[in-house]
Short mmCIF file of C-alpha atoms in Angstrom, two decimals:
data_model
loop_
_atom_site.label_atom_id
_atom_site.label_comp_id
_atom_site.label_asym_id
_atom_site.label_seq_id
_atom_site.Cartn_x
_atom_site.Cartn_y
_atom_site.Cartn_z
CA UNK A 1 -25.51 8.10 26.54
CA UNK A 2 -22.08 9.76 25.79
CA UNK A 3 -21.77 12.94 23.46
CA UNK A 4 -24.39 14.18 21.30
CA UNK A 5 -23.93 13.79 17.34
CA UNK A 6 -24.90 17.35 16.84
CA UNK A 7 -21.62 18.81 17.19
CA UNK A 8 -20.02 17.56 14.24
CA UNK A 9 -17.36 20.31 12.35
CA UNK A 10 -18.89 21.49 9.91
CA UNK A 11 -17.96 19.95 6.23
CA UNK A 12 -19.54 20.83 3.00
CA UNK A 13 -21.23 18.21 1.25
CA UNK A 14 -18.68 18.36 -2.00
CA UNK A 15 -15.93 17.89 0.62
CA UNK A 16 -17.72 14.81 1.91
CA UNK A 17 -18.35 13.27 -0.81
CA UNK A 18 -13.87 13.91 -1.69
CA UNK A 19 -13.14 12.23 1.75
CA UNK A 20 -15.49 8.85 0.91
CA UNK A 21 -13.42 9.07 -2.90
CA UNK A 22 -10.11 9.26 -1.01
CA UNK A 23 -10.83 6.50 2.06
CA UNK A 24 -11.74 4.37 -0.92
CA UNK A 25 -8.58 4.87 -3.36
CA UNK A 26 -6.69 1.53 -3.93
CA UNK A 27 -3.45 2.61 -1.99
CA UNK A 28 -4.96 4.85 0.32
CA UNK A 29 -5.12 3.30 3.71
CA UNK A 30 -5.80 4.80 7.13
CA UNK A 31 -2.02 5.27 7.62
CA UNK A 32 -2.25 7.24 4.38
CA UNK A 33 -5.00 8.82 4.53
CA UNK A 34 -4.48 10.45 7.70
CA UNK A 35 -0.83 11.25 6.28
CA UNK A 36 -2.40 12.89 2.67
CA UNK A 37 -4.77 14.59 4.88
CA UNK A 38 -2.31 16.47 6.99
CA UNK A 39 0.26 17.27 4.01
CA UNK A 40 -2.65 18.68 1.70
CA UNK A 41 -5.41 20.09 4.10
CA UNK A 42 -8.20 18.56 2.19
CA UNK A 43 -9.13 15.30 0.52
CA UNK A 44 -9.86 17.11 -2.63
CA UNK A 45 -6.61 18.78 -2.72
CA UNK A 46 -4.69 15.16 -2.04
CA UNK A 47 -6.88 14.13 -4.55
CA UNK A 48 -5.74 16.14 -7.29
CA UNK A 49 -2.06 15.20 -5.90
CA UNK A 50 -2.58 11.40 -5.72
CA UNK A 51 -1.41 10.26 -9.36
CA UNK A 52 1.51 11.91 -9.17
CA UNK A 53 2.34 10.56 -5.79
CA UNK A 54 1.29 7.00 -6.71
CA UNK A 55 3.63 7.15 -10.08
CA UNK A 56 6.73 8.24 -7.99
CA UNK A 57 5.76 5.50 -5.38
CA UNK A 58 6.11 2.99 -8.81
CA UNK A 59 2.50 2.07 -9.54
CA UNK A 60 2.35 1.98 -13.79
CA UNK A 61 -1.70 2.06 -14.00
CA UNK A 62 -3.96 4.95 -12.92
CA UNK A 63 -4.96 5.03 -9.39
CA UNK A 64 -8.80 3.54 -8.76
CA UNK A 65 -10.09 6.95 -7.66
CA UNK A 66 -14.16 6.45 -7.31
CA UNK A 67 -15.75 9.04 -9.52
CA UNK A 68 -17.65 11.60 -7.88
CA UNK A 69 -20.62 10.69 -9.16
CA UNK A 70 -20.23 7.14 -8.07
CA UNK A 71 -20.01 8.56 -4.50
CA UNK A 72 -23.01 10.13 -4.61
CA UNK A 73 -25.31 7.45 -5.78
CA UNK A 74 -23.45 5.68 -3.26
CA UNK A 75 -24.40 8.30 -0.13
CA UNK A 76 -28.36 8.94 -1.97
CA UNK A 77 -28.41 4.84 -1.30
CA UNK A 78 -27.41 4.71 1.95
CA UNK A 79 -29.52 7.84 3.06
CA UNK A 80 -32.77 5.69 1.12
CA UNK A 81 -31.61 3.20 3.11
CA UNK A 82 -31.71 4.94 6.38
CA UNK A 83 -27.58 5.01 7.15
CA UNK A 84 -25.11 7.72 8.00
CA UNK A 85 -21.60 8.11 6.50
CA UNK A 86 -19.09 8.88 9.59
CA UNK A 87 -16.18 10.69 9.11
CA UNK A 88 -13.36 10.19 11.66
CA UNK A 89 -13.85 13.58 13.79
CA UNK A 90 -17.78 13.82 13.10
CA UNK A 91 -19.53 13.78 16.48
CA UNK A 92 -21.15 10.82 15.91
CA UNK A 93 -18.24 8.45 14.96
CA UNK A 94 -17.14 6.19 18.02
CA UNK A 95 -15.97 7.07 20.62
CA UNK A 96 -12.93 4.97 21.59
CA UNK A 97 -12.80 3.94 18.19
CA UNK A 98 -11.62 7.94 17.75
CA UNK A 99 -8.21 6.86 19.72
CA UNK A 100 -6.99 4.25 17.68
CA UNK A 101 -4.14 5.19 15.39
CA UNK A 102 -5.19 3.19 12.44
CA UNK A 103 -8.83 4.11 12.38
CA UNK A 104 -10.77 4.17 9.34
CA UNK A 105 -11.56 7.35 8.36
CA UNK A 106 -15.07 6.60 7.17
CA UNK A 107 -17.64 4.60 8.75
CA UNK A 108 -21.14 3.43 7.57
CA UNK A 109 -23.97 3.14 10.33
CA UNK A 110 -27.84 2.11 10.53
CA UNK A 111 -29.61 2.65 13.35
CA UNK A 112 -28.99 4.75 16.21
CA UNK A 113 -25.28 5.92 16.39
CA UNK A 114 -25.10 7.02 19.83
CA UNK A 115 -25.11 3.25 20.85
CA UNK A 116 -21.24 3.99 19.10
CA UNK A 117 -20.30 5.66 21.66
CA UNK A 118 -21.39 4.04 24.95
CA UNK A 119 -19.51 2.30 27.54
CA UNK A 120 -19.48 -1.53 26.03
CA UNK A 121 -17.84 -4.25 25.81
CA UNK A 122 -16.88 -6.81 22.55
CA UNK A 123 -18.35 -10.24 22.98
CA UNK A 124 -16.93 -12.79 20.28
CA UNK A 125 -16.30 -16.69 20.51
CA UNK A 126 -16.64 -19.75 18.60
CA UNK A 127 -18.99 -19.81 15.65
CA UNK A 128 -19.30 -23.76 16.85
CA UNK A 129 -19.98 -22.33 20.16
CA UNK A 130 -21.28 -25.27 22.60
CA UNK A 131 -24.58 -25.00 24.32
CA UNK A 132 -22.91 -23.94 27.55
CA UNK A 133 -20.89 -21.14 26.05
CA UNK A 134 -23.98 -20.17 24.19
CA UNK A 135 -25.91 -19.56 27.74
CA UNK A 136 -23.19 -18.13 29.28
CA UNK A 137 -22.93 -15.69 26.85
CA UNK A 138 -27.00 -14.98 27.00
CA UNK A 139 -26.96 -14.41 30.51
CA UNK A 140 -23.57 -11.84 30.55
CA UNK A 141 -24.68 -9.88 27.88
CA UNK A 142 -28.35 -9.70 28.93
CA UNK A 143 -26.98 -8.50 32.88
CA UNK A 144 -24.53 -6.53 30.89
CA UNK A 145 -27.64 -4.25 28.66
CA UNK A 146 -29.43 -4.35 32.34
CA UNK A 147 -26.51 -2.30 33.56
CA UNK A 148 -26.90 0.06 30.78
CA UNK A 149 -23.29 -1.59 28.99
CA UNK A 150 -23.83 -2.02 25.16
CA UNK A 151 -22.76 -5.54 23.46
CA UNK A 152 -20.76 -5.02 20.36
CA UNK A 153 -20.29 -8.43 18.33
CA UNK A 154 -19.51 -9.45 14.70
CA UNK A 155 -22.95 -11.13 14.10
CA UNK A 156 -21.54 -14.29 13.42
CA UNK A 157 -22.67 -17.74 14.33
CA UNK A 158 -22.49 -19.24 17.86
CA UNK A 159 -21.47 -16.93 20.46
CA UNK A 160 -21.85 -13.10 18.35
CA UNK A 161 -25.45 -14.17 17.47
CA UNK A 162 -26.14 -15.18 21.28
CA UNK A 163 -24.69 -12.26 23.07
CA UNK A 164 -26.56 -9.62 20.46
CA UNK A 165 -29.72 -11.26 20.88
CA UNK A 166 -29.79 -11.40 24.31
CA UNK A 167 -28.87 -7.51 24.82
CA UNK A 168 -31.68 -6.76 22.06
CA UNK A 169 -34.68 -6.10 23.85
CA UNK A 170 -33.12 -3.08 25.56
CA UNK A 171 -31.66 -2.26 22.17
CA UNK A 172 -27.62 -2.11 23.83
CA UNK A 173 -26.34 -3.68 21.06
CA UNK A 174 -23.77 -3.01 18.44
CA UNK A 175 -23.44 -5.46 15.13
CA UNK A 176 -19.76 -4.32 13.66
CA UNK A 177 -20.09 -6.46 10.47
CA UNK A 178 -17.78 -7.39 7.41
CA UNK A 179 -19.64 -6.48 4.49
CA UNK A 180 -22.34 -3.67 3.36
CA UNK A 181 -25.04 -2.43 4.98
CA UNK A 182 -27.39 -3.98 2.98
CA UNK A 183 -25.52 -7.38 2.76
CA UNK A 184 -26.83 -10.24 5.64
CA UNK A 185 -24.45 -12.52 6.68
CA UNK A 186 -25.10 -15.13 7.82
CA UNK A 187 -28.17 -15.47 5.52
CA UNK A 188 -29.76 -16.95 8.74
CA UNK A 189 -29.07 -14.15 10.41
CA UNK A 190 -30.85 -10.91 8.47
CA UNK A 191 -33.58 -11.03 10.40
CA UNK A 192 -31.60 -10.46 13.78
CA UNK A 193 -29.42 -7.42 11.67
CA UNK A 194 -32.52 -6.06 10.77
CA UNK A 195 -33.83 -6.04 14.43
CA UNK A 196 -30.16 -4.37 15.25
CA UNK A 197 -30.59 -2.04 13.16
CA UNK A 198 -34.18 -0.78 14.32
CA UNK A 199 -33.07 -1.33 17.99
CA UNK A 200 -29.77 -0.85 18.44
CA UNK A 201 -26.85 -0.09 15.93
CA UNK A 202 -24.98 -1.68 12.69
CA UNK A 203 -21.79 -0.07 12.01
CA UNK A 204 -18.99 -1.35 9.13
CA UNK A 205 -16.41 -0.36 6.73
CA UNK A 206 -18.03 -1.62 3.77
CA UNK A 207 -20.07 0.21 0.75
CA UNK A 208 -23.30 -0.93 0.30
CA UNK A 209 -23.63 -3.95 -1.77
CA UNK A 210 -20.17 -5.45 -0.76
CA UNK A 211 -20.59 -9.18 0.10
CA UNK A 212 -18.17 -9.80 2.95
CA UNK A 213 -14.83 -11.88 2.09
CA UNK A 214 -11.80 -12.96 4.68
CA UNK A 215 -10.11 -9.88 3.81
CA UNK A 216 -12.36 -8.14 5.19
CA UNK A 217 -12.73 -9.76 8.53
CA UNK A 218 -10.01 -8.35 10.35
CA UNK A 219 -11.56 -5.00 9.56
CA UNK A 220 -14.59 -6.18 11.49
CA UNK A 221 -12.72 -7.48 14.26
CA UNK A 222 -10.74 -3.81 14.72
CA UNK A 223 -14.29 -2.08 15.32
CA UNK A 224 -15.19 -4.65 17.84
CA UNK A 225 -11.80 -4.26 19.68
CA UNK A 226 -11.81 -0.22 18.83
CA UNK A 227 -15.37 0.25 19.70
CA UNK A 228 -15.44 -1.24 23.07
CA UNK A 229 -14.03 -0.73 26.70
CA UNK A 230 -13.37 -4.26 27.13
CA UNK A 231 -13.60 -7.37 25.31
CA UNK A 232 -15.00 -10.71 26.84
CA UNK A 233 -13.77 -13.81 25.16
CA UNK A 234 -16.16 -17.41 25.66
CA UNK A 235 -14.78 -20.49 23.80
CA UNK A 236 -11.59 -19.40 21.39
CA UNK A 237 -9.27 -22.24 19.76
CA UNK A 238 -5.98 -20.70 19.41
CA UNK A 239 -5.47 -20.49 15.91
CA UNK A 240 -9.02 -18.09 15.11
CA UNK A 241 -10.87 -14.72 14.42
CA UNK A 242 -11.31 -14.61 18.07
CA UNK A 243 -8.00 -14.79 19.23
CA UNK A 244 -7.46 -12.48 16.40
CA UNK A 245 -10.15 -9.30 17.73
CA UNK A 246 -8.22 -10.39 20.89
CA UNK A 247 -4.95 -9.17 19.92
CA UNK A 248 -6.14 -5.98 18.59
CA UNK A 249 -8.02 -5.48 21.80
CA UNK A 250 -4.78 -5.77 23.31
CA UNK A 251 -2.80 -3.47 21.24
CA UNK A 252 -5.28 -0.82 21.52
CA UNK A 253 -4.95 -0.81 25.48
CA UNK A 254 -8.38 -2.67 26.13
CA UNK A 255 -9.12 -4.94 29.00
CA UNK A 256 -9.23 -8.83 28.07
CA UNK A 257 -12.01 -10.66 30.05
CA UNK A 258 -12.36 -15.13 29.23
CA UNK A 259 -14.83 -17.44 30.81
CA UNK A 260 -12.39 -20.03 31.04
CA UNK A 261 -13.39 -23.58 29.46
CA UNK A 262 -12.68 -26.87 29.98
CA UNK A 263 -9.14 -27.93 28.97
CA UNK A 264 -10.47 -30.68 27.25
CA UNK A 265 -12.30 -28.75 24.48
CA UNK A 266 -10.13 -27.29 22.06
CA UNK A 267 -12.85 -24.22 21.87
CA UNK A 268 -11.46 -23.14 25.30
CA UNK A 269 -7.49 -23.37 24.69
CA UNK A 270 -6.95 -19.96 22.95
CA UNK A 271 -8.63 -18.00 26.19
CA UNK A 272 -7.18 -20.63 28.89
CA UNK A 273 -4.29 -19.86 26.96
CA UNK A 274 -4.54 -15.59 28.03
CA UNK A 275 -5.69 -16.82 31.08
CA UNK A 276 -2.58 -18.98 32.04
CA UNK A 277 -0.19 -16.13 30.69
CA UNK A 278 -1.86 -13.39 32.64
CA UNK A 279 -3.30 -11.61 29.66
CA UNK A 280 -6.92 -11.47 30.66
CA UNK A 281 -9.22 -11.25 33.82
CA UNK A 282 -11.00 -14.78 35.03
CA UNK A 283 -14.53 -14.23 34.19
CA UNK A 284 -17.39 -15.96 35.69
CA UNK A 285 -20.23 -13.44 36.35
CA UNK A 286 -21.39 -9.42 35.74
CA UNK A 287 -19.91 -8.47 38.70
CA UNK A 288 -15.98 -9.75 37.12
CA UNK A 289 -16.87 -7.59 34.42
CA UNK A 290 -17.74 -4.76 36.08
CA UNK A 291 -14.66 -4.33 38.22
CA UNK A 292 -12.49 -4.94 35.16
CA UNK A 293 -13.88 -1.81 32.62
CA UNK A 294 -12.64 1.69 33.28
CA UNK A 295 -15.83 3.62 34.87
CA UNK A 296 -15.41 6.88 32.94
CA UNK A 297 -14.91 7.10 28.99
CA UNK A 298 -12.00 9.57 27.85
CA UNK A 299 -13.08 12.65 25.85
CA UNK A 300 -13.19 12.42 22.01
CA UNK A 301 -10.03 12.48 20.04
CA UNK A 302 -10.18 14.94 16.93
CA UNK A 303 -8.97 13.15 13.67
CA UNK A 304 -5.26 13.30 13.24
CA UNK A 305 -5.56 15.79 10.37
CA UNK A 306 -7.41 18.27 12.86
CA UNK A 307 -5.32 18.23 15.53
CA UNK A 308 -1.65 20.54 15.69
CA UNK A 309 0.96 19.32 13.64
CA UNK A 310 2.88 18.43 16.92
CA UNK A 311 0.44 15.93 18.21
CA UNK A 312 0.01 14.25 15.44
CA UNK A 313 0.91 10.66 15.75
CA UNK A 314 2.53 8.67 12.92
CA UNK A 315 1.61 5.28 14.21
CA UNK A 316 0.82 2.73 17.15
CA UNK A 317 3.21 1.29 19.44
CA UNK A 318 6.84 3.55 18.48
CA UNK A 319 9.18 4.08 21.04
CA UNK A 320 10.30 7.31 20.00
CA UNK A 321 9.03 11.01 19.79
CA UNK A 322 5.79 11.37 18.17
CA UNK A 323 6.59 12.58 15.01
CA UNK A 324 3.90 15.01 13.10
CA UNK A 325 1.78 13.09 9.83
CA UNK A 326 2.75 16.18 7.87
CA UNK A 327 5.79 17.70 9.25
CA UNK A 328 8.48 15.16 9.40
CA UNK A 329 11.91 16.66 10.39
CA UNK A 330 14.90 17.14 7.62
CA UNK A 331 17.27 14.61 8.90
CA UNK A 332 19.47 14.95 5.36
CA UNK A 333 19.61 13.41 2.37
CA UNK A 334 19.06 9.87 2.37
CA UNK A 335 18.92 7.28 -0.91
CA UNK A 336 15.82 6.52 -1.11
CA UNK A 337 16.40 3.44 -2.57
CA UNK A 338 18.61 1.99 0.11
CA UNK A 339 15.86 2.84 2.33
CA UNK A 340 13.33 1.02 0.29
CA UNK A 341 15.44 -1.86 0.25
CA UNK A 342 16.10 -2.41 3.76
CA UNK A 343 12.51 -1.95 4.48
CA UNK A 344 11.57 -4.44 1.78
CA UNK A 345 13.65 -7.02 2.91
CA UNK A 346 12.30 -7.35 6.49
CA UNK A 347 8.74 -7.69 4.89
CA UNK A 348 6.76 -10.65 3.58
CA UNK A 349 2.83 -11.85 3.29
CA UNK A 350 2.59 -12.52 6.26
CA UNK A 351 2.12 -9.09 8.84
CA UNK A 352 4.57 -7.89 10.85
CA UNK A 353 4.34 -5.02 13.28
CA UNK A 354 5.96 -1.68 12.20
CA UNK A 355 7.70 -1.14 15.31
CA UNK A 356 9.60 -4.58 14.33
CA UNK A 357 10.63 -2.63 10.80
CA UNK A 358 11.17 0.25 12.78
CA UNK A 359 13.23 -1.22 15.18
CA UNK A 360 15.27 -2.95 12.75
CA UNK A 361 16.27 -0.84 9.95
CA UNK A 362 19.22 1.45 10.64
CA UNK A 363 16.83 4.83 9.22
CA UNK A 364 15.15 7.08 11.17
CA UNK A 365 11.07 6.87 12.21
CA UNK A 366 10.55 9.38 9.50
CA UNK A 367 12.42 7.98 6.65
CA UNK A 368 10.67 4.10 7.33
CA UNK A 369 7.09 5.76 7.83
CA UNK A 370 7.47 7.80 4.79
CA UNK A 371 8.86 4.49 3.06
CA UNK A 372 6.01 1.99 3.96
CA UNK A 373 3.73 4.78 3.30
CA UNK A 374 4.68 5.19 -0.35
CA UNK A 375 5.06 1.53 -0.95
CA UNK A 376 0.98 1.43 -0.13
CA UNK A 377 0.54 3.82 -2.76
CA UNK A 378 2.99 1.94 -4.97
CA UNK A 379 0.80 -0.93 -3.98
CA UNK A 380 3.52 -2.83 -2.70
CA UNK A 381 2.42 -3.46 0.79
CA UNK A 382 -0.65 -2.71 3.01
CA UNK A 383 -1.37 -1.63 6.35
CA UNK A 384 -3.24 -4.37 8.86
CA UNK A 385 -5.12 -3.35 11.63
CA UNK A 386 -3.25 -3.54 15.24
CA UNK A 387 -0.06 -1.73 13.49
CA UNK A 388 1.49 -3.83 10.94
CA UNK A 389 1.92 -4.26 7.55
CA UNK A 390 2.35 -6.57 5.07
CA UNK A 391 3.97 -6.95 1.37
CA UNK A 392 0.49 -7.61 -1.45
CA UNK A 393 0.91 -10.69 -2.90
CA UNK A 394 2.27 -10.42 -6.56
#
């Protein structure tokens, strides 16, 4: 297995317990985080900055900061309970998942973490999976934990439920799920969590106790995609969470694999679909899979906040300069509030990528990113996994 978990910087409890209250601040995205993070050196020190910074971004109420002593019940559970709280740049939080720009900065995990950071590959598909997608995915998953590759899936119905148990008796499985820890779902399927959990891994964003809502499963679907080397797609309609972990595979540089289906069954159009446009690799056997993942995993990236100023990269996908989280350049005075506006109006409910808003506003990089980043504090907008954003509903 890749890296050992015992190298992890070293971070006083008090300051862990500051990070899990700032990673859950209403406001306080990744994007953010990583940005409050770089401009204050600490999360207790962007902590004490926060309502200030959320009142000039135009929120009225207090920010939702999570007591401290709310945090620690919440980290006494989760140790009674087994778990581990991962902090982006820990040792022990994944691997690939450590180069993706919008990574959470906290993780929760139960069982052995190391299966994080294997070589693996995301297996997702229809939750009305037929019985022929549901063998095919048995038999590539179980040839895949033969070969020493770990299945990651959401532990949904149909295909998830099929690929983890058949790469469970070597214990090469991953279950990224939507809600806590301590939360099964499907009810139908706690006994298989619990047995990935003893035998392989569990891994979410989710405090304990959260029961998992469609909000929350695009969150799930970026650990799949961020997690793994590759992502193998059997039976996906267009239009559905599959087609959805797909796209964030795509944008985070993974390979696309698809058992192609019969053109007959809707279940198959959304991978024939990235088949016909060249988007993904024909996949009918281990050996397809195989050729298709990279054979060496990079080293691990250190958290944004930890790395020089110069590397540190405001966000997915820009064509421009990387431009430091906490030392934009002084381009001049510009009205805020023109800025805001332009932004604003290229923005709806529905998410668009921030290289679009880049692209099309006549401001610099800097002035958009610092924008969009204090309209999530203002809690105007909110940043969706694969690099977008998208204005809150009123």
């Amino acid at each position: 297995m890749t890296d050992s978990v015992a190298a992890s910087p070293v971070i006083s409890a008090a300051d862990r317990i500051d990070t899990l209250r700032l990673s859950q601040t209403t406001g306080v995205g990744p994007i953010n985080f990583a940005r409050l993070m770089a401009q204050y050196g600490s999360a207790g020190a962007a902590l004490a900055a926060l309502p200030g910074r959320m009142r000039k971004a135009g929120r009225r109420d207090d920010p939702a900061i999570p007591s401290v002593s709310r945090m620690t019940d919440e980290l006494e559970r989760l140790e009674k309970l087994g778990g581990k709280m991962l902090v982006r740049g820990d040792a022990g939080y994944p691997l690939l998942l450590s180069h993706v720009p919008d990574a959470p900065p906290v993780l929760f995990a139960l069982g052995d973490v190391r299966k994080l950071s294997m070589r693996s590959v995301g297996v997702v598909g229809a939750r009305n999976a037929s019985a022929a997608g549901i063998r095919i995915a048995e038999s590539l998953s179980a040839e895949m934990a033969h070969a020493g590759i770990c299945v990651v899936s959401g532990l949904a119905r149909g295909i998830d439920s099929a690929a983890h148990a058949a790469a469970l008796h070597p214990g090469l499985t991953v279950g990224a799920i939507a809600g806590g820890l301590d939360h099964a779902y499907p009810p139908e399927n706690a006994s298989l969590q619990q047995q990935i959990a003893e035998k392989g891994c569990l891994v979410t964003e989710a405090l304990l106790g959260t029961a998992p809502q469609a909000r929350h499963f695009p969150r799930r679907n970026r650990l799949i995609a961020g997690i793994s080397s590759g992502c193998l797609i059997i039976e996906a309609a267009l239009d559905s969470g599959t087609m959805i972990t797909a796209d964030l595979a795509q944008s985070y540089n993974r390979e696309l694999l698809v058992v192609p289906g019969s053109p007959l069954d809707p279940r198959s159009r959304g991978g024939n679909h990235l088949l016909k446009t060249g988007q993904a690799t024909l996949t009918e056997n281990i050996a397809d899979i195989l050729q298709a993942l990279p054979t060496e995993l990079p080293e691990r990236e250190p958290a944004p906040w930890q790395r020089p100023a110069r590397h540190n990269p405001p966000l997915t996908g820009f064509s421009e300069p990387s431009l430091a989280w906490g030392d934009l350049p002084d381009t001049g005075w510009i009205d805020p509030d023109l800025v805001q506006q332009s932004v604003r109006s290229l923005l709806s409910v529905t998410p668009v990528a921030v290289d679009d808003v880049v692209r099309r506003c006549q401001f610099s990089v800097s002035a958009v990113l610092a924008t969009l980043a204090e309209l999530e504090l203002g809690g105007v907008v909110e940043f969706v996994p694969g690099g977008r954003v998208a204005l809150l509903p009123n």
